Tab-separated table of N, CA and C in Angstrom:
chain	number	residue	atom	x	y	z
A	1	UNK	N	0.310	14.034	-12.132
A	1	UNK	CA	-0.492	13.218	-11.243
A	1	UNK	C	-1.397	12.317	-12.070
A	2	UNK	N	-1.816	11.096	-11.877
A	2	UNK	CA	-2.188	10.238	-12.263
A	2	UNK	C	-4.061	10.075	-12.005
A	3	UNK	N	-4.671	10.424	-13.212
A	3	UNK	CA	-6.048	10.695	-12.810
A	3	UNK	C	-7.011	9.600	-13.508
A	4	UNK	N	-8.043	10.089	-13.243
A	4	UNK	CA	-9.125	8.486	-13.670
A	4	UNK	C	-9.569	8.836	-15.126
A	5	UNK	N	-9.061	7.775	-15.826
A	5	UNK	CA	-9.552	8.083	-17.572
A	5	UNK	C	-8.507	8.235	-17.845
A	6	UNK	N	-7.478	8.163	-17.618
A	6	UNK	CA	-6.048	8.767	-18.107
A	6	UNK	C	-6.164	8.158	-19.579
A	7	UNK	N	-5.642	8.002	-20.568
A	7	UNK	CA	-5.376	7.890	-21.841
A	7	UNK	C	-3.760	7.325	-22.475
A	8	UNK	N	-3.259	7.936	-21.196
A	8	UNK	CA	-1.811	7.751	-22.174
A	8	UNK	C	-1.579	6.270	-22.116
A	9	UNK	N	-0.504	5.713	-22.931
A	9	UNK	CA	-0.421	4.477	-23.128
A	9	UNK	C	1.319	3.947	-22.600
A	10	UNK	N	2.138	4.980	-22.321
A	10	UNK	CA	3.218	5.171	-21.639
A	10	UNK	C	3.349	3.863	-20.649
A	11	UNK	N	4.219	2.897	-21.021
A	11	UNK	CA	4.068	1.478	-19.359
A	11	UNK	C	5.042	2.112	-18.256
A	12	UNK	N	5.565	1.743	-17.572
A	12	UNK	CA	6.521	1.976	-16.315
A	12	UNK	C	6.836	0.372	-15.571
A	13	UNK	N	8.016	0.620	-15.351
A	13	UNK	CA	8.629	-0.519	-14.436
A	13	UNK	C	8.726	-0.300	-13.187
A	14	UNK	N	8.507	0.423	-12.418
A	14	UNK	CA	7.728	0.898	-11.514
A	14	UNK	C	7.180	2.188	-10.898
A	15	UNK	N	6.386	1.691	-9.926
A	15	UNK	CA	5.531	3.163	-9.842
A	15	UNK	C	5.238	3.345	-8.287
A	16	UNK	N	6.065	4.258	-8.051
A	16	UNK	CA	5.620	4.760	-6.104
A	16	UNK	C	4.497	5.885	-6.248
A	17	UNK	N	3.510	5.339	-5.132
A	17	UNK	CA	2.493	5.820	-4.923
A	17	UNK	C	2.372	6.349	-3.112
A	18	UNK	N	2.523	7.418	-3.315
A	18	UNK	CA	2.684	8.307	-2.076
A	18	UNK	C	1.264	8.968	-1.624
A	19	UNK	N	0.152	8.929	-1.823
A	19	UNK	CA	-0.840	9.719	-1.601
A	19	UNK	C	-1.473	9.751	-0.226
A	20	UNK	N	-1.648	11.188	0.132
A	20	UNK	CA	-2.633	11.690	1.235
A	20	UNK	C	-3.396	10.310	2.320
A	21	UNK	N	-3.584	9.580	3.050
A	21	UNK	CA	-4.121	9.333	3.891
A	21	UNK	C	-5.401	9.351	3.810
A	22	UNK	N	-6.402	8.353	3.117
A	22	UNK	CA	-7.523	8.173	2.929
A	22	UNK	C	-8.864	8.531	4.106
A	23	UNK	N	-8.580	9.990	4.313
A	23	UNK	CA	-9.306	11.067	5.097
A	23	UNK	C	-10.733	11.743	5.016
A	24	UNK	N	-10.693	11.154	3.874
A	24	UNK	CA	-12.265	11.924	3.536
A	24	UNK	C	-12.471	11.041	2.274
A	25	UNK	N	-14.045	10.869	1.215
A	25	UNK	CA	-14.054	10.474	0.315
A	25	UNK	C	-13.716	10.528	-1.201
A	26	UNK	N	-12.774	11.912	-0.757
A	26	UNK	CA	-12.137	12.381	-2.014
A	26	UNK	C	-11.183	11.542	-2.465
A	27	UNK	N	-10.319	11.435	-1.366
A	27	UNK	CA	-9.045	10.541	-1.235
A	27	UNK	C	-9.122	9.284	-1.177
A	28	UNK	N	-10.313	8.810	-0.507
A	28	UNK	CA	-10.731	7.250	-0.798
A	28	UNK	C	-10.417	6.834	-2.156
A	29	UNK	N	-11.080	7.716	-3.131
A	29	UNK	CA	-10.899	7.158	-4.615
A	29	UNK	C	-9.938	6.747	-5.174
A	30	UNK	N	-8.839	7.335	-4.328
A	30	UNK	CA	-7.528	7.233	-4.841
A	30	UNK	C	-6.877	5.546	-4.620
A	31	UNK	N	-7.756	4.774	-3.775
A	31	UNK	CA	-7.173	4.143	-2.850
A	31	UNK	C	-8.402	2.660	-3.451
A	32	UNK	N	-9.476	3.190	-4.359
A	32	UNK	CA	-10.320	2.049	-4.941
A	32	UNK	C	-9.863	1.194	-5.977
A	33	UNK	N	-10.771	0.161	-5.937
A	33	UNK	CA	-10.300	-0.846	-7.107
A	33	UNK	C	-10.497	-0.310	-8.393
A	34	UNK	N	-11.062	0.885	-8.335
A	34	UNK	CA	-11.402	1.486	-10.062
A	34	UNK	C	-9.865	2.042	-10.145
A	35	UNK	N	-9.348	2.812	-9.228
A	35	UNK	CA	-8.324	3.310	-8.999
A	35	UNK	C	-6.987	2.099	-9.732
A	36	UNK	N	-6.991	1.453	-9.155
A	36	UNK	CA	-5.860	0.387	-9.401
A	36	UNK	C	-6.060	-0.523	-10.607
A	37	UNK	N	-7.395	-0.556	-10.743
A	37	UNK	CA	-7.504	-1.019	-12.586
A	37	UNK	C	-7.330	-0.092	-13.772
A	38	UNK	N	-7.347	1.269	-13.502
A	38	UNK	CA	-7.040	2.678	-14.350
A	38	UNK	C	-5.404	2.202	-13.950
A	39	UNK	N	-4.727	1.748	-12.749
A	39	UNK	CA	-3.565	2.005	-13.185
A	39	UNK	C	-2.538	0.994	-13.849
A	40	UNK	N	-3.154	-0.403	-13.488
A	40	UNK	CA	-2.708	-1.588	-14.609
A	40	UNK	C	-3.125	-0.891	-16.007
A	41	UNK	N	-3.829	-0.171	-16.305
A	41	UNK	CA	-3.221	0.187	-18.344
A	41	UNK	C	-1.578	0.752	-18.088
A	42	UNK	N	-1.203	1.210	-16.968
A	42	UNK	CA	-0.164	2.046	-17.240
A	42	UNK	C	1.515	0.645	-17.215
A	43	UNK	N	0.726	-0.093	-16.645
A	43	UNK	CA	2.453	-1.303	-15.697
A	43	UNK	C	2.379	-2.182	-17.267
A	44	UNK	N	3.144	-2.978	-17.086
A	44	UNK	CA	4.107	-4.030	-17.698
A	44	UNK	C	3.682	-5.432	-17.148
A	45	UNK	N	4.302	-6.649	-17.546
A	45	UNK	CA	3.776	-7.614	-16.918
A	45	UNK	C	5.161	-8.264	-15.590
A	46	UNK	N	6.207	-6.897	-15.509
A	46	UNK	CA	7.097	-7.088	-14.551
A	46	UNK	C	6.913	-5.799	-13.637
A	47	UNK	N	6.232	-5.053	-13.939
A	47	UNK	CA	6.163	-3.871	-13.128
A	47	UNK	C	5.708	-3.956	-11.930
A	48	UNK	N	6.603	-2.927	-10.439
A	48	UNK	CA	6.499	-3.524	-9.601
A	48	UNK	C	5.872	-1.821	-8.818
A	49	UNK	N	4.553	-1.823	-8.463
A	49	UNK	CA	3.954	-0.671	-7.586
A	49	UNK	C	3.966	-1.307	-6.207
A	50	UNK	N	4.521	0.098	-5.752
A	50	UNK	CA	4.658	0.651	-4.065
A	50	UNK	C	3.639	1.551	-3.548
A	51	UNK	N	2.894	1.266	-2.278
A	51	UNK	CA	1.749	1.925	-2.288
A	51	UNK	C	2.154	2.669	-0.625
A	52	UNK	N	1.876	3.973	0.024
A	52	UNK	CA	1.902	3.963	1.388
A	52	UNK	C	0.537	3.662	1.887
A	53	UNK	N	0.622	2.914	3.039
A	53	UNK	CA	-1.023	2.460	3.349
A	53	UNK	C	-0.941	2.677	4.985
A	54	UNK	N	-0.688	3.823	5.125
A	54	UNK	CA	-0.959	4.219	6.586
A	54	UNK	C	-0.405	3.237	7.259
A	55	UNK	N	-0.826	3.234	8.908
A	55	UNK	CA	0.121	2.711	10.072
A	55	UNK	C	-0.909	1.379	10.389
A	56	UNK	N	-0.217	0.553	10.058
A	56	UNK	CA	-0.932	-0.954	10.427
A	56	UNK	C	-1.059	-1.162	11.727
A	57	UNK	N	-0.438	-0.187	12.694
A	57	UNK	CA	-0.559	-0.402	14.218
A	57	UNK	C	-1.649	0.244	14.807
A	58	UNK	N	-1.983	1.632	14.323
A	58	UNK	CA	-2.884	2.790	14.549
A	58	UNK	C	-4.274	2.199	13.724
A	59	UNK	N	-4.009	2.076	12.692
A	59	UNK	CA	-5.373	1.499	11.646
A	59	UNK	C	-5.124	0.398	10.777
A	60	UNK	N	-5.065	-0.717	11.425
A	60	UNK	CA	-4.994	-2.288	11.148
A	60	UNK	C	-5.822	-2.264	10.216
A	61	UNK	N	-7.318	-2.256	10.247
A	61	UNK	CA	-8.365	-2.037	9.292
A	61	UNK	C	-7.789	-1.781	7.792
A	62	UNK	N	-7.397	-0.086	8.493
A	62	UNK	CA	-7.181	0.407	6.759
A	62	UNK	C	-6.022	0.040	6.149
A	63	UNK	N	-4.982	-0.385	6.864
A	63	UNK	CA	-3.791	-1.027	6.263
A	63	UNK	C	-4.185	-2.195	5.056
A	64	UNK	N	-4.991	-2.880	5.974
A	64	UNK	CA	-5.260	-4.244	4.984
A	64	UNK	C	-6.582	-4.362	4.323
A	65	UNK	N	-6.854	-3.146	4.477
A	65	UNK	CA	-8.160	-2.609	3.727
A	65	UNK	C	-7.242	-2.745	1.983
A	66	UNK	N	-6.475	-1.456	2.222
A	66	UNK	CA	-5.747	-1.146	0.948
A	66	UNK	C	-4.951	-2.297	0.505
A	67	UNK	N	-4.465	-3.150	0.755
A	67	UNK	CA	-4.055	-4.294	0.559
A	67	UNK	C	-4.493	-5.435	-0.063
A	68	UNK	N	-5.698	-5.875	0.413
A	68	UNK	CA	-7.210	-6.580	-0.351
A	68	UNK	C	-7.021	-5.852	-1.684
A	69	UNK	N	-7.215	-4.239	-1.472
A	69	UNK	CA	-8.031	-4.133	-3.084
A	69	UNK	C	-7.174	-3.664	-3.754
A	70	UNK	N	-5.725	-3.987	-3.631
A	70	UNK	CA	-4.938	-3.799	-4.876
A	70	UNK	C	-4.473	-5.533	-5.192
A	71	UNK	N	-4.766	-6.252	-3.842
A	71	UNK	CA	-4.341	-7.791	-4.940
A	71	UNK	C	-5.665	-8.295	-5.518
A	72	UNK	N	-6.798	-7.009	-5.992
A	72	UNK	CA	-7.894	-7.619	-6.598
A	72	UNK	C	-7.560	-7.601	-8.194
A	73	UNK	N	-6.328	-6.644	-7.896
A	73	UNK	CA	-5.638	-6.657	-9.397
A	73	UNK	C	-4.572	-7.375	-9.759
A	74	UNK	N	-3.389	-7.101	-8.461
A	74	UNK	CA	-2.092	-7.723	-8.895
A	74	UNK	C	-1.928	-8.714	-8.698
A	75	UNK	N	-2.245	-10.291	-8.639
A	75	UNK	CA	-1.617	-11.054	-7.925
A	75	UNK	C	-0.865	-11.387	-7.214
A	76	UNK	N	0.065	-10.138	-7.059
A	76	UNK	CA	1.133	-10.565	-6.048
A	76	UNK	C	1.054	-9.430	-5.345
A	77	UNK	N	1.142	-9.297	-4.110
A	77	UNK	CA	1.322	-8.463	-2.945
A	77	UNK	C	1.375	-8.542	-1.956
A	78	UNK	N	2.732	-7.916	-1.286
A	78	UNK	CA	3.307	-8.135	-0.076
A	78	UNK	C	3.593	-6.919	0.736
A	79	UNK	N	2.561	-7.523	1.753
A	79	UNK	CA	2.727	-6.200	2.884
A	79	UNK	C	3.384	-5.671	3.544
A	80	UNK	N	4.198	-4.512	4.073
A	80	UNK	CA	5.637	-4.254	5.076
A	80	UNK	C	5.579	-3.022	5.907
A	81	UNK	N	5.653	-2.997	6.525
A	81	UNK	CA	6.071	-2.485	7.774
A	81	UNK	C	7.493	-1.727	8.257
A	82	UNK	N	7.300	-0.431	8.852
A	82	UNK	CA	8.830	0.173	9.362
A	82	UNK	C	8.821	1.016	10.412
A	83	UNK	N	9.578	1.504	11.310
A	83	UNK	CA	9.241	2.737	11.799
A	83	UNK	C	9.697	3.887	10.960
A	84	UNK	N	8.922	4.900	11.108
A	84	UNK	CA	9.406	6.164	10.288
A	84	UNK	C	9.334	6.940	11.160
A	85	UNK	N	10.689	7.458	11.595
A	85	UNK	CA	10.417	8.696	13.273
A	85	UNK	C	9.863	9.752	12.697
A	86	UNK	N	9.093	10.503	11.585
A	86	UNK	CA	8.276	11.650	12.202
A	86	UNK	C	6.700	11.086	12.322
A	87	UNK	N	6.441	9.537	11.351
A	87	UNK	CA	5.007	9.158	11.383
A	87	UNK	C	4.805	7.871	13.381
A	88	UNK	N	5.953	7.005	13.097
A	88	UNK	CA	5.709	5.965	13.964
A	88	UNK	C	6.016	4.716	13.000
A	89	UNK	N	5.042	3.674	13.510
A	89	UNK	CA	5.012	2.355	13.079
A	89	UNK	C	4.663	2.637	11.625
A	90	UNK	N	4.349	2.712	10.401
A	90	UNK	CA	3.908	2.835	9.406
A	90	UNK	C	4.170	2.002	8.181
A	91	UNK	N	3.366	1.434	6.753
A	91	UNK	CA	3.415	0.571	6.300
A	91	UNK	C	3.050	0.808	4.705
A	92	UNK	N	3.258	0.185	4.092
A	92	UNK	CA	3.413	0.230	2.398
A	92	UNK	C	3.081	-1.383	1.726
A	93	UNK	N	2.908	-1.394	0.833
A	93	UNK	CA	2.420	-2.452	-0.213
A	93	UNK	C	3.301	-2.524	-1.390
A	94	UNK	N	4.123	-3.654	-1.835
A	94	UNK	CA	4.345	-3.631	-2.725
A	94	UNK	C	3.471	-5.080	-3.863
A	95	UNK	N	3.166	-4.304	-4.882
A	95	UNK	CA	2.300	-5.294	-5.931
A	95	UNK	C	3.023	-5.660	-7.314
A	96	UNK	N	2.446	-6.393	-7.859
A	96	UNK	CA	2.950	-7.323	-9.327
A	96	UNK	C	1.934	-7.881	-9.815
A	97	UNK	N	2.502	-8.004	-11.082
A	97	UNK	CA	1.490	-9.554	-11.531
A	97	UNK	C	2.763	-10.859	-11.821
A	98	UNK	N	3.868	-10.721	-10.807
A	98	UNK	CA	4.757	-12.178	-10.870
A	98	UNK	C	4.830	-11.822	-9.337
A	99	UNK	N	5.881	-13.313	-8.684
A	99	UNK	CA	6.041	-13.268	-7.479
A	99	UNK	C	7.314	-11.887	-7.661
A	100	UNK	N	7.257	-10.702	-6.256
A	100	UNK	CA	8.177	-10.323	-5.788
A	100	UNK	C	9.559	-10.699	-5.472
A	101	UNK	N	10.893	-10.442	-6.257
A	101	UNK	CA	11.706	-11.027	-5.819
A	101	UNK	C	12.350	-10.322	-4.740
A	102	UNK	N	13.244	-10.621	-3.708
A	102	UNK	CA	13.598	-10.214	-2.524
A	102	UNK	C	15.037	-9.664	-3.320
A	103	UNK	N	15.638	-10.227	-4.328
A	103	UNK	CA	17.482	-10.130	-4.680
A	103	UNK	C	17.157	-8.682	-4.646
A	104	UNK	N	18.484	-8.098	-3.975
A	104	UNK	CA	19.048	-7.034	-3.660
A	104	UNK	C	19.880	-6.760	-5.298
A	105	UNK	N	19.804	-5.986	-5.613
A	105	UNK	CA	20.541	-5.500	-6.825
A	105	UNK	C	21.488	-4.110	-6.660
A	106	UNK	N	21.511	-3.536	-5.568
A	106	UNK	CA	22.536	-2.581	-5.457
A	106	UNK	C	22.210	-2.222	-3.699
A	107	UNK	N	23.911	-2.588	-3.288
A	107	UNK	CA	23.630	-2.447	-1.391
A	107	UNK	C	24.168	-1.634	-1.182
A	108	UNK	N	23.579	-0.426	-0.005
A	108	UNK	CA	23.834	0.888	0.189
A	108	UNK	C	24.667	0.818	1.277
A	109	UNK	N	25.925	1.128	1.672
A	109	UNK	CA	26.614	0.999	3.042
A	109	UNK	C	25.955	1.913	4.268
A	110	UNK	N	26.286	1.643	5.004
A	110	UNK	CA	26.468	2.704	6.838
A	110	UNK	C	24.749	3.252	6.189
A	111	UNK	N	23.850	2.210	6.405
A	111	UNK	CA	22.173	2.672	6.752
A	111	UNK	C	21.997	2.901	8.096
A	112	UNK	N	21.492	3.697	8.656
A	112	UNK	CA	20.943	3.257	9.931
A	112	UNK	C	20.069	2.491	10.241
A	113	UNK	N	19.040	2.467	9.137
A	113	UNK	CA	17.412	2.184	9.693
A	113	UNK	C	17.559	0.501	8.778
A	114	UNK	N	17.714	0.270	7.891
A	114	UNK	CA	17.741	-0.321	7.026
A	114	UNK	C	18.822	-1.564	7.110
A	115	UNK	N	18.790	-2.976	7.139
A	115	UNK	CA	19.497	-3.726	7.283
A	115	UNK	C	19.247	-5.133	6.275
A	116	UNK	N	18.468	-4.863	5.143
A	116	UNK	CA	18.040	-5.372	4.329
A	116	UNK	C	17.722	-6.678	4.317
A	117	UNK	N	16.736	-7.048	5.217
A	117	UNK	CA	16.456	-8.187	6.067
A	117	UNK	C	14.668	-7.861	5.587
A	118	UNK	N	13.836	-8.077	4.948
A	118	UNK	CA	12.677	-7.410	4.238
A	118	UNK	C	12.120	-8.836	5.149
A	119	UNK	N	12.266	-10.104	5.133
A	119	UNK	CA	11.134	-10.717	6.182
A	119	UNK	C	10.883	-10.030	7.241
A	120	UNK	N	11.837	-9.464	8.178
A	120	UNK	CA	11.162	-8.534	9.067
A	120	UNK	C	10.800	-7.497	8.879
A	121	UNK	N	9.985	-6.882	8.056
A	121	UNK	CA	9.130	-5.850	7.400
A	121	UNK	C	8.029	-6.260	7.205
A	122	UNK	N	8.423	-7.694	6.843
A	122	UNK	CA	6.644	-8.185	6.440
A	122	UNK	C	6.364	-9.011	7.942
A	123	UNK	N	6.966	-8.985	8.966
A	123	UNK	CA	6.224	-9.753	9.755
A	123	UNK	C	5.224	-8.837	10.620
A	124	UNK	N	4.184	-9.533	10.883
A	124	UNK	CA	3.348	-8.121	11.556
A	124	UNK	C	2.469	-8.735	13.054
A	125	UNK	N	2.829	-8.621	14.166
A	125	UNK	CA	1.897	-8.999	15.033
A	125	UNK	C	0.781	-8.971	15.335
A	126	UNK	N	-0.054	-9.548	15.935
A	126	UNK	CA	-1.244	-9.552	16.542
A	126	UNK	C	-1.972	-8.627	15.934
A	127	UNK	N	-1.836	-7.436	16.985
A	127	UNK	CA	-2.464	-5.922	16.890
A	127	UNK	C	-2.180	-5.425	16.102
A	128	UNK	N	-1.630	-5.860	15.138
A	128	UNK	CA	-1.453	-5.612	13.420
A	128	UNK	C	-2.023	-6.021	12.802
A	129	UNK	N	-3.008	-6.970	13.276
A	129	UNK	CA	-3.512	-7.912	11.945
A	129	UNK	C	-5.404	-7.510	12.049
A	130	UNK	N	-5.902	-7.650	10.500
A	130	UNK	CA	-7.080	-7.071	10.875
A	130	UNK	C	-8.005	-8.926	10.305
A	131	UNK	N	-9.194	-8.694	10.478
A	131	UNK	CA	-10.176	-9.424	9.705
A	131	UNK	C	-11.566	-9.503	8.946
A	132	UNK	N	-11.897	-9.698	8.551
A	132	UNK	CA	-13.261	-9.601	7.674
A	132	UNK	C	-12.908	-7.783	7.395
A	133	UNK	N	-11.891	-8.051	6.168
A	133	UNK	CA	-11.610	-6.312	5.707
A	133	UNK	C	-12.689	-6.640	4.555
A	134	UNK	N	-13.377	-5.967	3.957
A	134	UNK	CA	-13.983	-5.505	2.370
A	134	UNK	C	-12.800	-4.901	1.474
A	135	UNK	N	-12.975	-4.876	-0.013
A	135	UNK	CA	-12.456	-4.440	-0.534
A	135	UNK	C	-12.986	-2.747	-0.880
A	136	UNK	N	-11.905	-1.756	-0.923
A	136	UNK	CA	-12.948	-0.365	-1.199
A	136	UNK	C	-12.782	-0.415	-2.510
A	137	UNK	N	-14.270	-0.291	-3.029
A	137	UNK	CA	-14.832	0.259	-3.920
A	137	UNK	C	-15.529	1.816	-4.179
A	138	UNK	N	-15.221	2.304	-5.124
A	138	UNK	CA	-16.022	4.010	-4.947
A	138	UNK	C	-17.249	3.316	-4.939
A	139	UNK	N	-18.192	2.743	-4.886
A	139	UNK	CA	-19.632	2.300	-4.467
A	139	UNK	C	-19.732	2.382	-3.043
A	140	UNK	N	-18.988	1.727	-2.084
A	140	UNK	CA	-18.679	2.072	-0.679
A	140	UNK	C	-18.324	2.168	0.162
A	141	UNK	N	-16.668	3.124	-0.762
A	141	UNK	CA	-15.584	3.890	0.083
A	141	UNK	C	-15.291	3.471	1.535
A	142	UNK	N	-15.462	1.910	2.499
A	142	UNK	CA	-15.515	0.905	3.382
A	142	UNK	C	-13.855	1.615	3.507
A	143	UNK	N	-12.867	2.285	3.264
A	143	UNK	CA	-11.883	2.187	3.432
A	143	UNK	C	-11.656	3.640	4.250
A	144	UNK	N	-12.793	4.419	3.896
A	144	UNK	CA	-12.655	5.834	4.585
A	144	UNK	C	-13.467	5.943	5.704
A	145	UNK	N	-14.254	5.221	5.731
A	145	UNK	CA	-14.900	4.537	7.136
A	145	UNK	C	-13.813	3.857	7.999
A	146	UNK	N	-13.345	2.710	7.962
A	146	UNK	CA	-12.152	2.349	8.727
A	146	UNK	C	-11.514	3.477	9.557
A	147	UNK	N	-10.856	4.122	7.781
A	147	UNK	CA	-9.761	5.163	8.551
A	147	UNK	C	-10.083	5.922	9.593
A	148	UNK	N	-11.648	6.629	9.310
A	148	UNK	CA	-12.388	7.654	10.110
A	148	UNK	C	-12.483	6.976	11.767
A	149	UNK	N	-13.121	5.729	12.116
A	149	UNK	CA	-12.771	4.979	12.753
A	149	UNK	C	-11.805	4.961	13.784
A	150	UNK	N	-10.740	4.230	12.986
A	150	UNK	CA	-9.372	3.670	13.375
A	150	UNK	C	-8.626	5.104	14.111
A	151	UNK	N	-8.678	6.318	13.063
A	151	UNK	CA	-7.954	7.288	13.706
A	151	UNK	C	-8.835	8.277	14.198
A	152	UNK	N	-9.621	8.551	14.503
A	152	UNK	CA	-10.536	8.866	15.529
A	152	UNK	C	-10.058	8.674	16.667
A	153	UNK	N	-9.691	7.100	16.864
A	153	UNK	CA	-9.476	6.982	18.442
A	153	UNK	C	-8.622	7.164	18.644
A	154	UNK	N	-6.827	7.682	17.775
A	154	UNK	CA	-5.814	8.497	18.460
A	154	UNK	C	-5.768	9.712	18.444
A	155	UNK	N	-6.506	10.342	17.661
A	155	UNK	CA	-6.446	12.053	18.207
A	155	UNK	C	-7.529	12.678	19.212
């Protein structure tokens, strides 16, 4: 697991980032700009991180909460969207420091879910879209507030 201060000098060409649901302020950290500048020592200048950022339908807020403060690093980042039948509507980030290319480099036959059409992943309606997000910083974790918020009002 990937912690703050890390040391090693190891790069990666890419890096999926699966973590917990920014629920409390433990997990916020995970999800700050200190967070994502500890993890540019680790990328390349082609390396391409995948982030899960909760359900842009349920918590618009925190979707593009997390979104803001990883293109405070990468320059490039593009937001997407899917259904996932055990979560719902739910959404991910992918980042760089070049533009994202879309080319398909190996196509998987008989998908169900998947039709490799990625503009409609990134398109997001209305009640998807948030405004005046902050970036979270561990100074003030604005991203675990949202969440607390946002999902509050479905359970």
């Amino acid at each position: 697991m990937l912690t703050f201060g890390l040391k090693k000098t190891k790069k990666f060409g890419v890096i999926i980032i699966d973590f917990p649901d920014p629920s409390n302020y433990s997990l916020g950290k995970l999800y700050s700009l200190q967070f994502y500048k500890e993890l540019e020592r680790l990328t390349t200048p082609d390396t391409k991180v995948v982030v899960q950022t909760t359900s842009p339908y349920f918590a618009p807020k925190s979707f593009w909460c997390i979104e803001k403060t990883m293109n405070q690093i990468f320059p490039f980042t593009k937001a997407y969207h899917t259904y996932v039948p055990s979560f719902g509507e739910w959404g991910f980030s992918m980042a760089s420091f070049e533009p994202v290319n879309n080319k398909i480099y190996r196509r998987l036959t008989d998908l169900k879910f998947y039709d490799y059409n990625f503009s409609q992943l990134s398109y997001f309606t209305k009640d998807m879209k948030a405004k005046d997000i902050e970036v979270n910083r561990l100074d003030n974790q604005i991203l675990v507030r949202y969440f607390d918020e946002e999902w509050g009002k479905v359970q």
